Amino acid sequence: MFSGTNLPRVGSYNINVVLSSIQAADGISRVEIAQQTGLTAQTVSVIVRRLIEQGIVQESGSLPSAGGKPRTTLRINPAAAYAVGIHFDPIGLSMVVVDMMGQELADSRQEISPGLDPEALIAQAAGSALSLLADLGIPRERVLGVGAACPGPIDQSQGLVISPPRRDRWTEVPIKRLLEQHIGFDVIIDNDANAAAIGERWSGHGRATSDFAFLYLGTGVGGGIFLSNHIYRGVSLNAGEFGHIVVEPNGAPCYCGNRGCVEAMCSPAAIVKEVHAQLALGQASKLALQYQEDPGSVDHTAICLAAVEFDFVARRVIDRVAEYLADCAVIIANALDVELLIIGGRAIAHVAEIYRDKMTEFLQTRPLARKTHTMRVAISDMANDGAALGAASLVLHTAYAPNAAHLTRV
Amino acid sequence: MFSGTNLPRVGSYNINVVLSSIQAADGISRVEIAQQTGLTAQTVSVIVRRLIEQGIVQESGSLPSAGGKPRTTLRINPAAAYAVGIHFDPIGLSMVVVDMMGQELADSRQEISPGLDPEALIAQAAGSALSLLADLGIPRERVLGVGAACPGPIDQSQGLVISPPRRDRWTEVPIKRLLEQHIGFDVIIDNDANAAAIGERWSGHGRATSDFAFLYLGTGVGGGIFLSNHIYRGVSLNAGEFGHIVVEPNGAPCYCGNRGCVEAMCSPAAIVKEVHAQLALGQASKLALQYQEDPGSVDHTAICLAAVEFDFVARRVIDRVAEYLADCAVIIANALDVELLIIGGRAIAHVAEIYRDKMTEFLQTRPLARKTHTMRVAISDMANDGAALGAASLVLHTAYAPNAAHLTRV
């Protein structure tokens, strides 16, 4: 059922509208904020005064004005608040500390042993994050919170990780509660792909558009959907699982229950398996000798580098993967009709252009509505720490992004 | 950029919130409206008084109250406004007239000759609609507008139909302008699947949920997406084109540019072609004799009826189609994570249960997040006039549904 709205809700929504204007601009005046947001000059003035009193916004310099009197420039105080982002990836632990503007101040990355107990790993992550904050000299009261990015599916409302792939011991781990106990700050969790998408919105290609999809290629393949300036999570918070869209009905089986889904055909593990199979058959390749001497050294990175140099086997496999990803992009365009598709995650290193170009080619020739609109493809600038930086952005986004849904929630 | 909100916008939003409460209930009191919507008793009282003055809401009878004094019951005045819905289907013209409650008062259906000029067809539709209104004795000033449902892709903002499939002469037809000229009422256009989805929201399975997907099986295959109580249209108004999701990469080519998309494998024409091919090979079937005598009589309806009676060829083809539709349902679940998938359109007649059961089976075993949430499948109750009734609902929806986006549009 619909619910009505009222003045207090409108007030807190408008505060975040003003804050977003200041955050997006590189110096902005009160008059410009009023023009951009449609709020009255008086409303803007009252809100800005409160934000300055709270130390969130600073007056810094002035802009010349047509009318003569110079206008005072407003900027976010980057030191007003900080957030921590932690990415619990199956093969490593990444974390970052960002300021109120979403700028990264420090990061750390560590390998984790596969058999580590979830609570031990969470304790280790908390310890590392507290060290990072201490090294930066950030006082506890300035820390807005901690964002934790985990492989999906997750239950965000309960703070649970629900039997993620490749982690048998992580069934229904209450990561929010455990991490809060160990770190002493509020924790928000989300799946890694959603977190990376929010990172794009705060400091990547998503800044300029309100509607985009994000395809995340990490150890697995996930996705995120941004509609009307907010992540679209779906009824059980698991929307955007593009990695489990079937692109090859006779392909390899996946733990998800399908055969030949994007993850089964395009993940680093799938690529390595296919190249090894072709090398074992004796196909001509620059990697052949290396494979004979040490098969393990022909890993995803080696294959991607060889593909860029047009090695026969590596390039053929990567080109086929690019076609599967392009098929997936066409499905996203047909289903969601968004402005932009961003590809990111560690697994696009070296081959991102190959993937982007094939996706662009398919998007120009196959979606039904391509004559009306062609979805663009952009490569994330944050391939390495996308999910960790995104998890930190999630904290800022939750606290500060205007959310029209809050206007009408009972 | 985000924009602020203000009191006039809040006021008009809250009017529609109250109206929706009354529309959804079978008699409701002012106190109940306040409880449901979170609005104050005074706000509800002011809004209701205005709606009664405008003749949109009626006081009808009273409900007993715990406190003693009986509460006056409010209902929508069904005769307050009327809407016309017209479905321009490639093989026929359907239209309905509905009252303010979305109830169908009259309908008409006529075949159209394939070579008819678009403007002549639009003039014919306008004439038929005006006759229906005259027969019902509805005064012109009570007609809120006309909704026109057309095969996609369309350009809703410009009121254009853009080269729909199977209609070579309908390239960039300004249907909104032409229909307004001939009929003399405001016209809103949408694609047939979106229109049918809106119909489900107003008077079908979608009444009870704010988030659902709709798979429309007519001459072609389309779809609609309802998120947070509103149709999600996408950046170019062409979201939800589920019919062009590829389910068989080696399948038949489609005009959309893909091979083996849902429409290429599951449309009535595809089903007829496949059954005819198998009968031509001499496969054992109850339809074999009929096919020899008059191939044209083995049409989609005959095949669906034979499939229900377990004819070997017809059932095998329909079962395979059901699997393709179930693959598509799994993709919708993985991408959108909505509560419910409604299937509708004329092409589900007789075989709807076969399709629903296979979709339900796949949805319980294949989407990644099935352990957290399983998407339900429901069969539309409006298989015949879904798009025409939906087009009429579109007029009511545009006028009366609360739209939080309007709170914040500059």
Tab-separated table of N, CA, C and O in Angstrom, chain B residues 193 196-197 200 205 213-222 341-349 352 355 359 377-384 386-387:
chain	number	residue	atom	x	y	z
B	193	ALA	N	2.784	-4.939	-24.082
B	193	ALA	CA	3.133	-5.698	-22.887
B	193	ALA	C	3.127	-4.809	-21.637
B	193	ALA	O	2.635	-5.215	-20.582
B	196	ALA	N	-0.509	-4.262	-20.763
B	196	ALA	CA	-1.095	-5.424	-20.098
B	196	ALA	C	-0.608	-5.521	-18.651
B	196	ALA	O	-1.371	-5.890	-17.748
B	197	ALA	N	0.646	-5.165	-18.411
B	197	ALA	CA	1.187	-5.195	-17.046
B	197	ALA	C	0.444	-4.191	-16.158
B	197	ALA	O	0.124	-4.479	-15.003
B	200	GLU	N	-2.784	-5.585	-15.132
B	200	GLU	CA	-2.647	-6.531	-14.015
B	200	GLU	C	-2.560	-5.792	-12.692
B	200	GLU	O	-3.093	-6.229	-11.679
B	205	HIS	N	-3.586	-9.877	-10.983
B	205	HIS	CA	-2.743	-10.457	-9.935
B	205	HIS	C	-1.771	-9.454	-9.337
B	205	HIS	O	-1.225	-9.683	-8.268
B	213	ALA	N	7.048	-8.923	-12.581
B	213	ALA	CA	7.352	-8.904	-14.015
B	213	ALA	C	6.185	-9.549	-14.733
B	213	ALA	O	5.453	-10.374	-14.164
B	214	PHE	N	5.994	-9.145	-15.987
B	214	PHE	CA	4.884	-9.651	-16.780
B	214	PHE	C	5.457	-10.164	-18.095
B	214	PHE	O	6.208	-9.460	-18.761
B	215	LEU	N	5.129	-11.409	-18.440
B	215	LEU	CA	5.580	-11.977	-19.709
B	215	LEU	C	4.353	-12.106	-20.598
B	215	LEU	O	3.403	-12.818	-20.269
B	216	TYR	N	4.394	-11.386	-21.698
B	216	TYR	CA	3.221	-11.247	-22.558
B	216	TYR	C	3.394	-12.089	-23.812
B	216	TYR	O	4.290	-11.834	-24.614
B	217	LEU	N	2.559	-13.108	-23.971
B	217	LEU	CA	2.630	-13.964	-25.153
B	217	LEU	C	1.439	-13.689	-26.055
B	217	LEU	O	0.322	-14.170	-25.795
B	218	GLY	N	1.676	-12.874	-27.084
B	218	GLY	CA	0.628	-12.580	-28.059
B	218	GLY	C	1.104	-13.074	-29.409
B	218	GLY	O	1.615	-14.184	-29.514
B	219	THR	N	0.948	-12.242	-30.434
B	219	THR	CA	1.519	-12.586	-31.742
B	219	THR	C	3.035	-12.659	-31.597
B	219	THR	O	3.687	-13.548	-32.132
B	220	GLY	N	3.605	-11.718	-30.876
B	220	GLY	CA	5.006	-11.778	-30.489
B	220	GLY	C	5.094	-12.041	-28.992
B	220	GLY	O	4.105	-12.355	-28.344
B	221	VAL	N	6.296	-11.883	-28.435
B	221	VAL	CA	6.492	-12.072	-27.000
B	221	VAL	C	7.117	-10.797	-26.433
B	221	VAL	O	8.148	-10.340	-26.927
B	222	GLY	N	6.478	-10.211	-25.437
B	222	GLY	CA	7.008	-8.999	-24.820
B	222	GLY	C	6.966	-9.114	-23.315
B	222	GLY	O	6.671	-10.178	-22.763
B	341	LEU	N	5.939	-13.407	-11.191
B	341	LEU	CA	5.948	-13.308	-12.656
B	341	LEU	C	4.547	-13.680	-13.130
B	341	LEU	O	4.058	-14.777	-12.827
B	342	ILE	N	3.900	-12.770	-13.836
B	342	ILE	CA	2.560	-13.042	-14.375
B	342	ILE	C	2.721	-13.364	-15.854
B	342	ILE	O	3.427	-12.657	-16.572
B	343	ILE	N	2.079	-14.457	-16.309
B	343	ILE	CA	2.086	-14.741	-17.749
B	343	ILE	C	0.701	-14.448	-18.307
B	343	ILE	O	-0.320	-14.753	-17.679
B	344	GLY	N	0.657	-13.799	-19.475
B	344	GLY	CA	-0.619	-13.430	-20.063
B	344	GLY	C	-0.516	-13.296	-21.570
B	344	GLY	O	0.527	-13.574	-22.155
B	345	GLY	N	-1.632	-12.899	-22.172
B	345	GLY	CA	-1.691	-12.755	-23.635
B	345	GLY	C	-2.460	-13.911	-24.253
B	345	GLY	O	-2.578	-14.986	-23.657
B	346	ARG	N	-2.953	-13.693	-25.474
B	346	ARG	CA	-3.805	-14.696	-26.109
B	346	ARG	C	-3.115	-16.030	-26.340
B	346	ARG	O	-3.761	-17.080	-26.346
B	347	ALA	N	-1.790	-16.022	-26.509
B	347	ALA	CA	-1.088	-17.255	-26.895
B	347	ALA	C	-0.928	-18.254	-25.750
B	347	ALA	O	-0.423	-19.356	-25.961
B	348	ILE	N	-1.350	-17.887	-24.530
B	348	ILE	CA	-1.258	-18.879	-23.443
B	348	ILE	C	-2.549	-19.683	-23.294
B	348	ILE	O	-2.624	-20.587	-22.448
B	349	ALA	N	-3.558	-19.374	-24.111
B	349	ALA	CA	-4.832	-20.098	-23.996
B	349	ALA	C	-4.591	-21.606	-24.116
B	349	ALA	O	-3.816	-22.050	-24.956
B	352	ALA	N	-1.581	-22.603	-20.678
B	352	ALA	CA	-1.041	-21.758	-19.605
B	352	ALA	C	-0.529	-22.586	-18.427
B	352	ALA	O	0.538	-22.307	-17.870
B	355	TYR	N	2.835	-24.225	-19.159
B	355	TYR	CA	3.907	-23.226	-19.069
B	355	TYR	C	4.193	-22.867	-17.602
B	355	TYR	O	5.342	-22.832	-17.168
B	359	MET	N	7.743	-23.457	-15.521
B	359	MET	CA	8.425	-22.272	-14.987
B	359	MET	C	8.624	-22.414	-13.478
B	359	MET	O	9.705	-22.124	-12.944
B	377	VAL	N	4.808	-17.778	-9.986
B	377	VAL	CA	4.267	-17.578	-11.337
B	377	VAL	C	2.747	-17.610	-11.247
B	377	VAL	O	2.175	-18.490	-10.603
B	378	ALA	N	2.082	-16.634	-11.859
B	378	ALA	CA	0.613	-16.603	-11.887
B	378	ALA	C	0.140	-16.436	-13.325
B	378	ALA	O	0.819	-15.811	-14.148
B	379	ILE	N	-1.000	-17.019	-13.613
B	379	ILE	CA	-1.588	-16.912	-14.951
B	379	ILE	C	-2.574	-15.752	-14.950
B	379	ILE	O	-3.459	-15.676	-14.094
B	380	SER	N	-2.430	-14.850	-15.911
B	380	SER	CA	-3.345	-13.708	-16.006
B	380	SER	C	-4.782	-14.185	-16.174
B	380	SER	O	-5.056	-15.142	-16.891
B	381	ASP	N	-5.695	-13.478	-15.517
B	381	ASP	CA	-7.121	-13.764	-15.700
B	381	ASP	C	-7.665	-13.069	-16.947
B	381	ASP	O	-8.822	-13.237	-17.301
B	382	MET	N	-6.820	-12.254	-17.585
B	382	MET	CA	-7.305	-11.407	-18.679
B	382	MET	C	-6.675	-11.786	-19.996
B	382	MET	O	-6.202	-10.941	-20.741
B	383	ALA	N	-6.656	-13.087	-20.302
B	383	ALA	CA	-5.915	-13.551	-21.473
B	383	ALA	C	-6.402	-12.890	-22.758
B	383	ALA	O	-5.611	-12.605	-23.650
B	384	ASN	N	-7.697	-12.610	-22.875
B	384	ASN	CA	-8.191	-12.104	-24.155
B	384	ASN	C	-7.916	-10.637	-24.403
B	384	ASN	O	-7.312	-10.264	-25.379
B	386	GLY	N	-6.234	-8.438	-22.455
B	386	GLY	CA	-5.234	-7.922	-21.542
B	386	GLY	C	-4.662	-6.576	-21.954
B	386	GLY	O	-4.622	-5.632	-21.165
B	387	ALA	N	-4.235	-6.463	-23.214
B	387	ALA	CA	-3.566	-5.238	-23.629
B	387	ALA	C	-4.558	-4.077	-23.778
B	387	ALA	O	-4.228	-2.934	-23.449
